[in-house]
XYZ file of C-alpha atoms in Angstrom:
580
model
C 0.000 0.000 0.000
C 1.227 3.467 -0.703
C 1.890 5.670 2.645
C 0.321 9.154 2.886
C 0.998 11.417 0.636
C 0.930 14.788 1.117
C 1.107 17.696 -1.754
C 0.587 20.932 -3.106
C -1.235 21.438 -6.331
C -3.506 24.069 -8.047
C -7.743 23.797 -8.892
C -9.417 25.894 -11.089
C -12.871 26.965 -9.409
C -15.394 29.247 -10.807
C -15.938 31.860 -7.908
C -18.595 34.371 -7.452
C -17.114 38.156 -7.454
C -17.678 40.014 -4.355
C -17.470 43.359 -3.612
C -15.454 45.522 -0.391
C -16.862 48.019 1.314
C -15.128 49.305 4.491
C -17.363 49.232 7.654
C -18.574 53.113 9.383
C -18.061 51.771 12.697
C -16.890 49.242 15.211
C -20.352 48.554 16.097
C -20.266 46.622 12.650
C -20.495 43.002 12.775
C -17.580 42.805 9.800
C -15.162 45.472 11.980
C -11.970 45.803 11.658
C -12.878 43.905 7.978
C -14.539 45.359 4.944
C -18.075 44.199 4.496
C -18.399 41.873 1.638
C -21.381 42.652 -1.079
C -22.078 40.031 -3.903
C -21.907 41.773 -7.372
C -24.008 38.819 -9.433
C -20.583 37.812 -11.558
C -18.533 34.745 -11.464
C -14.946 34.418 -12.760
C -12.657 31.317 -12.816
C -9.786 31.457 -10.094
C -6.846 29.325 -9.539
C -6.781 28.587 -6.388
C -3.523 26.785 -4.200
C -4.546 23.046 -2.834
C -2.569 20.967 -0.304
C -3.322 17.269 -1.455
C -3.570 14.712 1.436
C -4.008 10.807 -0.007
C -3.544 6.990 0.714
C -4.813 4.359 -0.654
C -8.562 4.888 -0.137
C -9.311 8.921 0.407
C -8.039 12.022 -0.996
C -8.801 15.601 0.859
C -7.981 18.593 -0.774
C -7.763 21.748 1.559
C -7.884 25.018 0.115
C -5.956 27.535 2.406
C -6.646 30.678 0.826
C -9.949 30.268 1.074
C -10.100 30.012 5.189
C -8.094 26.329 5.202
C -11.710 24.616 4.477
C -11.575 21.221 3.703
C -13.032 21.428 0.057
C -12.999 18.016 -0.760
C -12.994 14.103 0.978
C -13.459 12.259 -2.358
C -13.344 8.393 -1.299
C -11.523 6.340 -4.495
C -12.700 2.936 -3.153
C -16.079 4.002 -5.017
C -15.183 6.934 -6.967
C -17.237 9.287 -4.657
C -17.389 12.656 -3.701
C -18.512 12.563 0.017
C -18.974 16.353 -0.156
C -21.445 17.855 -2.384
C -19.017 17.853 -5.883
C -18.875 21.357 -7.358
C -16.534 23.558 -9.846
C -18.315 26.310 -8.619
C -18.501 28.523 -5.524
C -20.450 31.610 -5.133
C -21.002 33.394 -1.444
C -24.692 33.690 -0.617
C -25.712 36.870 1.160
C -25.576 36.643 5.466
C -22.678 35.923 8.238
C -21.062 38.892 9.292
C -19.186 40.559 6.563
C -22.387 40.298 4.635
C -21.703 37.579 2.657
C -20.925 34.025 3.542
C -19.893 30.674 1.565
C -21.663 27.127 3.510
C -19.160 25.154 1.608
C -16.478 21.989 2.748
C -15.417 21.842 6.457
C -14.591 24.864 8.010
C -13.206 25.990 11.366
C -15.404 28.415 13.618
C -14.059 30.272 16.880
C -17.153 32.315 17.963
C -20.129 30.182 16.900
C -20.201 31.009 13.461
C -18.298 31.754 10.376
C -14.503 33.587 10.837
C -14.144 37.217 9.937
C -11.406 35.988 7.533
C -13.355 32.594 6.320
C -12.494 33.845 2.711
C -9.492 34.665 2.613
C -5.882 33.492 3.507
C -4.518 31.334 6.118
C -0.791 30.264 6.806
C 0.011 26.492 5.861
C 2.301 23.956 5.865
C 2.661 20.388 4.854
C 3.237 17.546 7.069
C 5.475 14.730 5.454
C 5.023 11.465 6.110
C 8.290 10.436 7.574
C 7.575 6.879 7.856
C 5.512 4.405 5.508
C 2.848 3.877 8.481
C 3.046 7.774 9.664
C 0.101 9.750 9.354
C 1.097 12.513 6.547
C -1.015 15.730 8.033
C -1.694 19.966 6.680
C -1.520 22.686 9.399
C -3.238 25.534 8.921
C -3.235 28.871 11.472
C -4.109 32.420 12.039
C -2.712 34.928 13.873
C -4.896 37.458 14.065
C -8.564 37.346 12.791
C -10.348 40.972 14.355
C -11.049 39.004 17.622
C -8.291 38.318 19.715
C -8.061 34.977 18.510
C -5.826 32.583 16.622
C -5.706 29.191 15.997
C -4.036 26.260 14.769
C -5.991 23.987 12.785
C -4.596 20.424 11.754
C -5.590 17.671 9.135
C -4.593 14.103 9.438
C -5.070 11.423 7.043
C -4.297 7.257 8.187
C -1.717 5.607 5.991
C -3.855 2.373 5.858
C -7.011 3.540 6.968
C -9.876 5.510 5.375
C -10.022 7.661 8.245
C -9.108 10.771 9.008
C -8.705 13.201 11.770
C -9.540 17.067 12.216
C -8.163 18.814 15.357
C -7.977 22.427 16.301
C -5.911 24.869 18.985
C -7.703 27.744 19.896
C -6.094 30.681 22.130
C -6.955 33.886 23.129
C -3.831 36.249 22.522
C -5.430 39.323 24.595
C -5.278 40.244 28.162
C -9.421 39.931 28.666
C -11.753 37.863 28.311
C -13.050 37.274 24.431
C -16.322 35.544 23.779
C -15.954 31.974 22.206
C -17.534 29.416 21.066
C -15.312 26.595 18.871
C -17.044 24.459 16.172
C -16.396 22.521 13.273
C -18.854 23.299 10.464
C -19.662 20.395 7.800
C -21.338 22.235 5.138
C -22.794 18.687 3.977
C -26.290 19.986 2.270
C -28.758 17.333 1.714
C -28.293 14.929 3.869
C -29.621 13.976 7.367
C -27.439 13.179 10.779
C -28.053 11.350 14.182
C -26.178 11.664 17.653
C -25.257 8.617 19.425
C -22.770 7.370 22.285
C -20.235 10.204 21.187
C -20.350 9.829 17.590
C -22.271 11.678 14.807
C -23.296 9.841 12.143
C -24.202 11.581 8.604
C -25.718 9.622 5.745
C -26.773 11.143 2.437
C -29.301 9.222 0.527
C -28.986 11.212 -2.694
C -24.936 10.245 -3.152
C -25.022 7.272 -1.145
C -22.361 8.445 1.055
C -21.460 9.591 4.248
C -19.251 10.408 7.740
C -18.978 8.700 10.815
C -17.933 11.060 13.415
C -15.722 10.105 16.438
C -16.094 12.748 19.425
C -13.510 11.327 20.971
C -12.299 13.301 24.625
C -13.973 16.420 22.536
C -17.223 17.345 24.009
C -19.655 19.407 21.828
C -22.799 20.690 23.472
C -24.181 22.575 20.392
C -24.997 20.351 17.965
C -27.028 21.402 14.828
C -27.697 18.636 12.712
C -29.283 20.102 9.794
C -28.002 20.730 6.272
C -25.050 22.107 8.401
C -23.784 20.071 10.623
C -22.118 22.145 12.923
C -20.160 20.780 15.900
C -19.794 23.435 19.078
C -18.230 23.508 22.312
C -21.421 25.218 23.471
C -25.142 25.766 22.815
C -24.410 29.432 22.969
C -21.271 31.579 23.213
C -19.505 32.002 26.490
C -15.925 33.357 27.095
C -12.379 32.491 26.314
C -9.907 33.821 29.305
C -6.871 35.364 29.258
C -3.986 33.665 27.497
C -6.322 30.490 27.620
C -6.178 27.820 24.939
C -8.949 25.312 23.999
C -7.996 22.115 21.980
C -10.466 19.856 20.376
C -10.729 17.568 17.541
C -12.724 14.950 15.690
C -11.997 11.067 14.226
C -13.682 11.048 10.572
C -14.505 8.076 9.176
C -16.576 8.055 5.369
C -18.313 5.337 4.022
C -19.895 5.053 0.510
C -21.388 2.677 -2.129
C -24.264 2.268 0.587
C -27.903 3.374 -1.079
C -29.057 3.583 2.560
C -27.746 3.511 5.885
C -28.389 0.699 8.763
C -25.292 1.271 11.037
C -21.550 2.928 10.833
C -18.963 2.797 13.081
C -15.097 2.666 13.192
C -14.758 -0.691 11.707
C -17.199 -0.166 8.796
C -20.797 0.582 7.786
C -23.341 -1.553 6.515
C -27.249 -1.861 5.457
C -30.231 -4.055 4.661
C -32.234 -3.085 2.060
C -35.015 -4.740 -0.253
C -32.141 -6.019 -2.884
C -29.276 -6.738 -1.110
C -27.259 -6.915 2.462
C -24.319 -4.546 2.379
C -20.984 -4.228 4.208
C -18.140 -2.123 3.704
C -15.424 -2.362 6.065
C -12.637 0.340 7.120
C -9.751 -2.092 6.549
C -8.835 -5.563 5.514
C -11.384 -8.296 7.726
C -9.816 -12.150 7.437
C -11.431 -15.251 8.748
C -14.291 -12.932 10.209
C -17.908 -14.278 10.189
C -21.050 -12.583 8.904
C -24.479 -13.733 10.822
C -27.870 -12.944 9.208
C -31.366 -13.166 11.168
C -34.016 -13.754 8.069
C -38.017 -13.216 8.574
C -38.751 -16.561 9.052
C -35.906 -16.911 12.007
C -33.569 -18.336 10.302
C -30.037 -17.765 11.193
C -27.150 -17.783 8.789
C -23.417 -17.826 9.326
C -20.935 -17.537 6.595
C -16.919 -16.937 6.661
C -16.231 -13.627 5.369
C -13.005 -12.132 4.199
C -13.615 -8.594 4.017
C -11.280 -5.399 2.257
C -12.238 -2.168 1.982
C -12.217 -1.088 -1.328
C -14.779 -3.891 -1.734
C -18.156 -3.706 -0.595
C -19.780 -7.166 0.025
C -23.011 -7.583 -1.345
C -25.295 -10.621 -0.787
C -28.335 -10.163 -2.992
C -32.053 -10.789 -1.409
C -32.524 -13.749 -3.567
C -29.363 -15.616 -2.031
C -31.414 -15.377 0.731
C -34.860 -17.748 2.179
C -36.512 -14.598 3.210
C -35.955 -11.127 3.444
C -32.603 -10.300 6.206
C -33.702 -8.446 9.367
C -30.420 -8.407 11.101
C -26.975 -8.642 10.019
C -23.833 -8.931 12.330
C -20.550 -8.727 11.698
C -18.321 -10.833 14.077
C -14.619 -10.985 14.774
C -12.632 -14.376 14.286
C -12.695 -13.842 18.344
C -15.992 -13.186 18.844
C -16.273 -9.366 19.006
C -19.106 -8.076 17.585
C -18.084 -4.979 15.077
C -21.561 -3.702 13.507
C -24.754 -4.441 13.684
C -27.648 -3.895 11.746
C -31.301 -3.891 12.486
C -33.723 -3.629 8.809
C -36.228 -1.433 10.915
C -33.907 1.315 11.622
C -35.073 3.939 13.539
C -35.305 7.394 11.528
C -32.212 9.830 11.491
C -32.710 12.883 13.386
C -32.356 16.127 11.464
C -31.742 18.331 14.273
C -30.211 18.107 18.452
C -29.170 20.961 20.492
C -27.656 19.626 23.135
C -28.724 21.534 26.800
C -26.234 23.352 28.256
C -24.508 21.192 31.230
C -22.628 22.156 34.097
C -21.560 19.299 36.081
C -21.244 20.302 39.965
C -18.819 17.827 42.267
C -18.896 19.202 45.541
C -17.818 16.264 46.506
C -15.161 13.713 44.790
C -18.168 10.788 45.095
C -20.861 12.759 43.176
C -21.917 11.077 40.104
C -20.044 12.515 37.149
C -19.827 11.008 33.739
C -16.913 10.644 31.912
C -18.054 13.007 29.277
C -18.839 15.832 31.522
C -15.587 15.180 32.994
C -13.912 15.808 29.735
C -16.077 19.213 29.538
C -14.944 19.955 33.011
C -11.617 20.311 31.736
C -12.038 23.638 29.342
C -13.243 25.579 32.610
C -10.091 26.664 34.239
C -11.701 26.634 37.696
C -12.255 23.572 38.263
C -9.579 21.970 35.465
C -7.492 20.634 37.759
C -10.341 18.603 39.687
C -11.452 17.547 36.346
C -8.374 15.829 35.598
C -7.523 14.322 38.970
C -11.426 12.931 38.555
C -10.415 11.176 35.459
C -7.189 9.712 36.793
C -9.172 8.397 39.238
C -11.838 6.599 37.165
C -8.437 5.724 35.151
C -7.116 4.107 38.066
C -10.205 2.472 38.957
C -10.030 0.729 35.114
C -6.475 -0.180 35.644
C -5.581 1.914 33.000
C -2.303 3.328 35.046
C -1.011 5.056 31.902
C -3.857 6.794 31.598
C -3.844 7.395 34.740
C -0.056 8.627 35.370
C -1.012 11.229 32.186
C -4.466 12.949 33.443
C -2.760 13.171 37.172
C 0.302 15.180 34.715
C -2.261 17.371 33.529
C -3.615 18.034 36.629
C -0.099 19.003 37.906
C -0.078 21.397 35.074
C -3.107 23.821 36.280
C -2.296 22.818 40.311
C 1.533 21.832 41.041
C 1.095 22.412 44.934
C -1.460 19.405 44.838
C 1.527 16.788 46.639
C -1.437 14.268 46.559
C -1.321 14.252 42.537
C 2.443 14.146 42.983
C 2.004 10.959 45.130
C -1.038 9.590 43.108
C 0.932 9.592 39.931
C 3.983 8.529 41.349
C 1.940 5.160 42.147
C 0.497 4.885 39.008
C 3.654 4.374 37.819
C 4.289 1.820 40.589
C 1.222 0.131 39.633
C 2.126 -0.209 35.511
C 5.973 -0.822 36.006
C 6.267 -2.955 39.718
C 8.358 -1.359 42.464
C 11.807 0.376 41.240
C 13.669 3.051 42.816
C 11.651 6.443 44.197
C 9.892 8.210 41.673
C 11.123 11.990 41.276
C 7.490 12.921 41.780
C 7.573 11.229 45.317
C 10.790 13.466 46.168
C 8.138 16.632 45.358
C 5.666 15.020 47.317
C 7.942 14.638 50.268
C 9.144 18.414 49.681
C 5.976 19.964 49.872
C 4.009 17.709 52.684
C 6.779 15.349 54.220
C 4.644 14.441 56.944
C 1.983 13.333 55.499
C 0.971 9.596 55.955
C 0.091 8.956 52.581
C 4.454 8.519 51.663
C 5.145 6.724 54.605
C 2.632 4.132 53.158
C 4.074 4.454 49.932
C 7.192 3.206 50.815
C 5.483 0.019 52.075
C 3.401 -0.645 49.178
C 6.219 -0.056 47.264
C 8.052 -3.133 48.785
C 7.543 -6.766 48.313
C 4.192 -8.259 50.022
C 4.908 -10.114 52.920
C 2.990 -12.431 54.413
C 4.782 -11.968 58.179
C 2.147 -11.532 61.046
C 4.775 -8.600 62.488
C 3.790 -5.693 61.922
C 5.963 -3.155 59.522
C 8.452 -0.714 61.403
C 7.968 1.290 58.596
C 4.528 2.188 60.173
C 5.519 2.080 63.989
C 5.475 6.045 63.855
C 1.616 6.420 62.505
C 0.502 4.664 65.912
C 0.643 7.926 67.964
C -1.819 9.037 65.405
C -4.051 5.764 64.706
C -6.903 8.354 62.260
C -3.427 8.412 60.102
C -4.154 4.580 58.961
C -7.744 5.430 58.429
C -6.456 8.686 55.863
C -4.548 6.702 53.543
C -7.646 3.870 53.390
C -10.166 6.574 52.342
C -7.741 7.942 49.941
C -6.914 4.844 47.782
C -10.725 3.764 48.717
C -11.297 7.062 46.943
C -8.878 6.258 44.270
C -10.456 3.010 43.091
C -7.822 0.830 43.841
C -9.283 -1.730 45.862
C -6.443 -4.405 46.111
C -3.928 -1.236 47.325
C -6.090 -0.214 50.059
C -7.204 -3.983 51.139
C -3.411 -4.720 51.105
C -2.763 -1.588 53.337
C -6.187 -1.893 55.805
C -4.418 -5.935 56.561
C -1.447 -4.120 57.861
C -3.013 -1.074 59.542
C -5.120 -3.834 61.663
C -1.560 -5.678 62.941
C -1.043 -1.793 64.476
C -4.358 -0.526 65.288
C -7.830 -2.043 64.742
C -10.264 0.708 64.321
C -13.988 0.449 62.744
C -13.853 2.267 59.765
C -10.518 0.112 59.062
C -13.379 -2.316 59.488
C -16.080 -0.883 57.371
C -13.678 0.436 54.473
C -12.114 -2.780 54.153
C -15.656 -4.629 54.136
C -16.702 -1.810 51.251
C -13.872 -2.995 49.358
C -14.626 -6.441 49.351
C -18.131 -6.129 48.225
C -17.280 -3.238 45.804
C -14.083 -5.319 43.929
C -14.885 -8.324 43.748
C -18.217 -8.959 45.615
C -16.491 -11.124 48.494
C -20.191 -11.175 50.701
C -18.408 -14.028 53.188
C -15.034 -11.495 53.609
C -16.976 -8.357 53.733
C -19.085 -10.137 56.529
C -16.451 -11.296 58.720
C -15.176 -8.074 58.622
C -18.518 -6.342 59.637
C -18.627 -8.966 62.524
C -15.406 -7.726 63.379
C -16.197 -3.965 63.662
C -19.467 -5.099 65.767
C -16.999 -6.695 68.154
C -15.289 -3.020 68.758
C -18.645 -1.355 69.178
C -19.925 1.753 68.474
C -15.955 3.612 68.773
C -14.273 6.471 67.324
C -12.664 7.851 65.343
C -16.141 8.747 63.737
C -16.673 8.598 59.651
C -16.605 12.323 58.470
C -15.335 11.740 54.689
C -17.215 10.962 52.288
C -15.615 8.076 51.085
C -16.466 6.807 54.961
C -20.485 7.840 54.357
C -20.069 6.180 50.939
C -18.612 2.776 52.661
C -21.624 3.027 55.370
C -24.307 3.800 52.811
C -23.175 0.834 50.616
C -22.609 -1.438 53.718
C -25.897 -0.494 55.290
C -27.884 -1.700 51.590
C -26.305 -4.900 52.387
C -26.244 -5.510 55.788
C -29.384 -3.213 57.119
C -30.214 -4.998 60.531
C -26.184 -3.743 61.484
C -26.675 -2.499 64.404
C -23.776 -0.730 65.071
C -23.551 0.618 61.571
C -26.662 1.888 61.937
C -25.930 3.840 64.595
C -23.454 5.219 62.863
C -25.752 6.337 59.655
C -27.729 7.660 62.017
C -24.900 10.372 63.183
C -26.073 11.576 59.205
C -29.319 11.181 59.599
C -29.339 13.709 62.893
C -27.227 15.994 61.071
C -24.606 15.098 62.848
C-alpha cells in the first residue's frame, strides 16, 4: 500500500465576485474587515490546494480560502462525500455580509470567521515513515477578535479515516467571547447523535461520515443541512492567554444506497435487494451472521477489504434479512444492523450542562468530565477525577497522564504528585523512588500517605509482624484510616485492602473495618469477607474515630444496603441522619 501522501497542487474553481466596502463603525459586525457585497458575476480562479491521499481517500484543503476542507473524495467508489462542485459563489448573510456554507470549516465564535475567505498560513506535514500519518496545518494569527488558531488535518496511511483537530487561544489580556465548532457544510443529507459519535448519511450520493467525538465534548450540535459541531449551545468566554484544543476522528463510508449502522470498523445496510458491508480495513477469517423473517439464522466466513463492498443479494437469501452482524474471528461483535432502523434525526441541540462535584463521590460522567476540563476553575479537579476513574479501570497510563495534567493547572497538589507517582508503581512494579515522590515529600513530608508508599512499594509479605515502617503512625491511629479513604477514593481496591491488613496488625479501628468490608463487596463482591469483617467492627462497638469523609459515608451507605439490621452501623448512619 502506498503511505500518505501529502502535496501541493492548483484547482481551477469558478468563484462568485464580491465586492469591499469598508465598515462606518466598530459597532459593525464585519469590523476591523470590509463588508463583503455580492456583485451577481462569477470568474474562474486558480486557487492553491494541499493534497492529502492513501490508498482509499483524498482531501484537498484550500488555504486561501479560510483552510476549508473542500474536498474528501473516497476512491474505493469513486465518490465525492462532499457535495461535488466547480463552482462557488457566497450567498448573502454571516457577518461581513456575505458568507460561503461550503467543505469543512473551522469556527471560533459560533459562526463563520471574519477571515473565512481569505488566507490562512500552511504547511505540509510529510510522512516520515511508511505507516506515519502525513497531516496539513493551517493557522491564524490574528482574525479581528483576539483569537488565533491552529488547525490540523490528518489522514491514516492504511485507513480511510481521518482526523480534524484544532488549537484555539486567546492572545489578549481579557476575556473574548468563544464558542469553537467545526462546520460540515454537507447539504442534503440527514445526521443522528449517538454514544459520542455523529453519524451523517446522504441518501442522494449514497455516502457519508462517521464522526468520532472522541475526549472532545460538543454541546451545540445542529444537525441540519449544516452540521455544525460546538463547544457550546451558545457563546460564552475564552480567558486570558487560555487555549482550547479539540478535535474529531472522521470516518466516510460510501457505495451504501441507505444507511443501517456505521462505526469505526465499517458501515453496513439491509435493504429490499441486497445486504451490504463495507469495512474500514482488511477483515480475514471474520464471520457474517444474518437473522431472516422466518428466524432463520445464517453464518458464513467472510473475508472482508475495503475497497470492496460485500453484497449478498435478497434472492441468495430464504426470506428477506432483518439483522446482520458482523463478528470478529474472536468473537467481538463490530456492527450491527437492524432492517427497521429507527429514523435519522435532522436536528439536536444539546442543553447546556454544568456538572457540579462538591464532593469527589458525586456522580459525574466521563463526558462531563472531559467538559470539566475547558473551565479553568475547576480543570485541575477535572483531571484528577479522570485519573481516578483511570485508576479504577487499571488503566495506570492513563492514569499517570491525566494526574500530569492536573499538575499542570495545580503543582502544589503533593497528593497528585504521590497519586501519579503510584500509578507508575502500579504499571511498572516497584523500582527506585519516583522523582514525583521526592516533590511530594518536599511539599508535605509528613503526610501519611508517603510513609505508606514506601510500604506498598516493597515486596508483600505475608509476616504476622507488623511493619516498622509504620511504627510512627501509631501515635496518630486516624493516620491509617487517611490513607484507606484515599486509595478507597482512588479506586484501587487491592492497594487499600493490602494496606487496611497491615493497619489492623497496628491498630484495629472500625472504619478500618467498614472500608475494608466496602472494598470487598465493591471489587470483587467477596459477601463471606466483607461479613467477617462487619462482625469484626461489631466486636469493637460503636468507637471512634467517627466517619466524616465521604468516602467513609459512601462505605456506610453501601454497607448499610447490604447488611441493614447492622446495628452498630446503623448507629453510625444515624450520626447523618441527625445531622450530625
Amino acid at each position: 500500500r502506498m503511505p500518505t501522501e501529502v502535496f501541493d497542487d492548483t484547482q481551477d474553481i469558478v468563484i462568485g465576485l464580491l465586492e469591499a466596502e469598508l465598515p462606518s463603525s466598530t459597532a459593525d459586525s464585519s469590523y476591523p474587515y470590509p463588508r463583503l457585497i455580492p456583485v451577481g458575476r462569477e470568474e474562474v480562479r486558480t486557487f492553491r490546494t494541499l493534497i492529502l491521499e492513501n490508498d482509499f481517500l483524498r482531501l484537498t484543503v484550500l488555504p486561501d480560502l479560510g483552510g476549508r476542507l473542500y474536498s474528501i473524495f473516497d476512491k474505493r467508489t469513486s465518490t465525492e462525500i462532499l457535495p461535488s462542485t466547480s463552482k462557488l459563489s457566497a450567498v448573502p448573510g454571516g457577518r461581513r455580509g456575505a458568507t460561503l456554507p461550503w467543505g469543512v470549516e473551522l469556527y471560533t465564535q459560533g459562526v463563520e470567521r471574519l477571515n473565512a475567505l481569505g488566507p490562512t498560513s500552511s504547511a505540509a506535514e510529510p510522512a516520515y515513515e511508511e505507516d506515519s500519518p502525513g497531516g496539513i496545518w493551517l493557522g491564524e494569527s490574528v482574525e479581528g477578535t483576539g483569537l488565533s488558531f491552529h488547525l490540523h488535518y490528518s489522514l491514516s496511511p492504511n485507513r480511510p479515516e481521518f482526523s480534524i483537530s484544532a488549537k484555539i487561544f486567546n492572545r489578549t489580556y481579557t476575556d473574548l467571547p468563544y464558542n469553537g465548532a467545526l462546520a460540515f457544510h454537507v447539504l442534503g443529507g440527514v445526521a443522528s447523535f449517538d454514544a459520542g459519535a455523529v453519524t451523517y448519511f446522504s441518501e442522494i450520493r449514497s455516502c457519508g461520515l462517521w464522526i468520532d467525538l472522541g475526549e472532545s465534548v460538543f454541546d451545540g450540535r445542529s444537525l441540519g443541512d449544516d452540521l455544525v459541531l460546538a463547544r457550546f449551545t451558545e457563546s460564552r468566554t475564552l480567558a486570558p492567554r487560555q487555549l482550547d484544543s479539540f478535535g474529531v476522528r472522521v470516518v466516510p463510508f460510501s457505495g451504501l444506497p441507505t444507511l443501517g449502522a456505521a462505526n469505526a470498523h465499517g458501515a453496513a445496510t439491509i435493504d429490499p435487494e441486497a445486504v451490504r458491508v463495507q469495512v474500514s480495513e482488511i477483515r480475514l477469517g471474520h464471520k457474517l451472521v444474518v437473522l431472516t423473517q422466518d428466524g432463520q439464522t445464517l453464518e458464513a466466513p467472510v473475508d472482508l477489504y475495503p475497497e470492496k463492498v460485500l453484497e449478498i443479494p435478497a434472492e441468495d437469501l430464504p426470506s428477506p434479512a432483518m439483522e446482520l452482524v458482523l463478528l470478529s474471528p474472536t468473537k467481538e461483535e463490530l456492527l450491527r444492523v437492524t432492517a427497521h432502523r429507527p429514523p435519522l434525526l435532522e436536528s439536536v441541540l444539546a442543553p447546556t450542562s454544568h456538572p457540579r462535584t462538591e464532593t469527589p463521590f458525586e456522580e459525574v460522567s466521563e463526558e462531563n468530565l472531559y467538559r470539566m476540563t475547558f473551565d479553568v476553575s475547576r480543570r485541575h479537579l477535572a483531571y484528577l477525577l479522570l485519573a481516578r476513574k483511570a485508576l479504577t479501570e487499571k488503566e495506570y497510563l492513563k492514569a499517570e497522564n491525566f494526574f500530569e495534567h492536573a499538575l499542570l493547572y495545580n503543582a502544589d497538589d503533593h497528593l497528585a504528585w504521590w497519586a501519579k507517582a503510584m500509578a507508575g508503581r502500579l504499571r511498572e512494579g516497584p523500582g527506585d523512588e519516583r522523582p514525583e515522590l521526592l516533590n511530594a515529600h518536599f511539599m508535605a513530608p509528613f503526610d501519611p500517605v508517603l510513609r505508606a508508599e514506601a510500604f506498598l512499594a516493597q515486596d508483600q509479605e505475608m509476616g504476622k509482624d507488623p511493619s516498622p515502617l509504620l511504627k510512627s503512625l501509631e501515635d496518630t491511629p486516624e493516620a491509617f484510616v487517611e490513607v484507606a479513604a484515599l486509595l478507597t477514593e482512588l479506586g484501587l481496591n487491592d492497594q487499600a485492602t493490602r494496606w487496611i491488613d497491615e493497619s489492623l496488625r497496628h491498630v484495629d479501628l472500625v472504619m478500618l473495618r467498614y472500608l475494608q468490608a466496602f472494598c470487598f463487596l465493591r471489587a470483587s463482591r467477596m459477601h463471606v469477607e466483607a461479613a467477617e469483617c462487619m462482625a469484626a467492627a461489631n466486636r469493637l462497638g460503636f468507637t471512634p474515630p467517627l466517619p466524616w469523609r465521604d468516602v467513609e459515608w459512601l462505605a456506610i451507605a453501601a454497607l448499610h444496603a447490604r447488611f441493614p439490621e447492622d446495628e452498630v452501623l446503623n448507629r453510625y448512619l444515624m450520626l447523618r441522619s441527625s445531622g450530625a
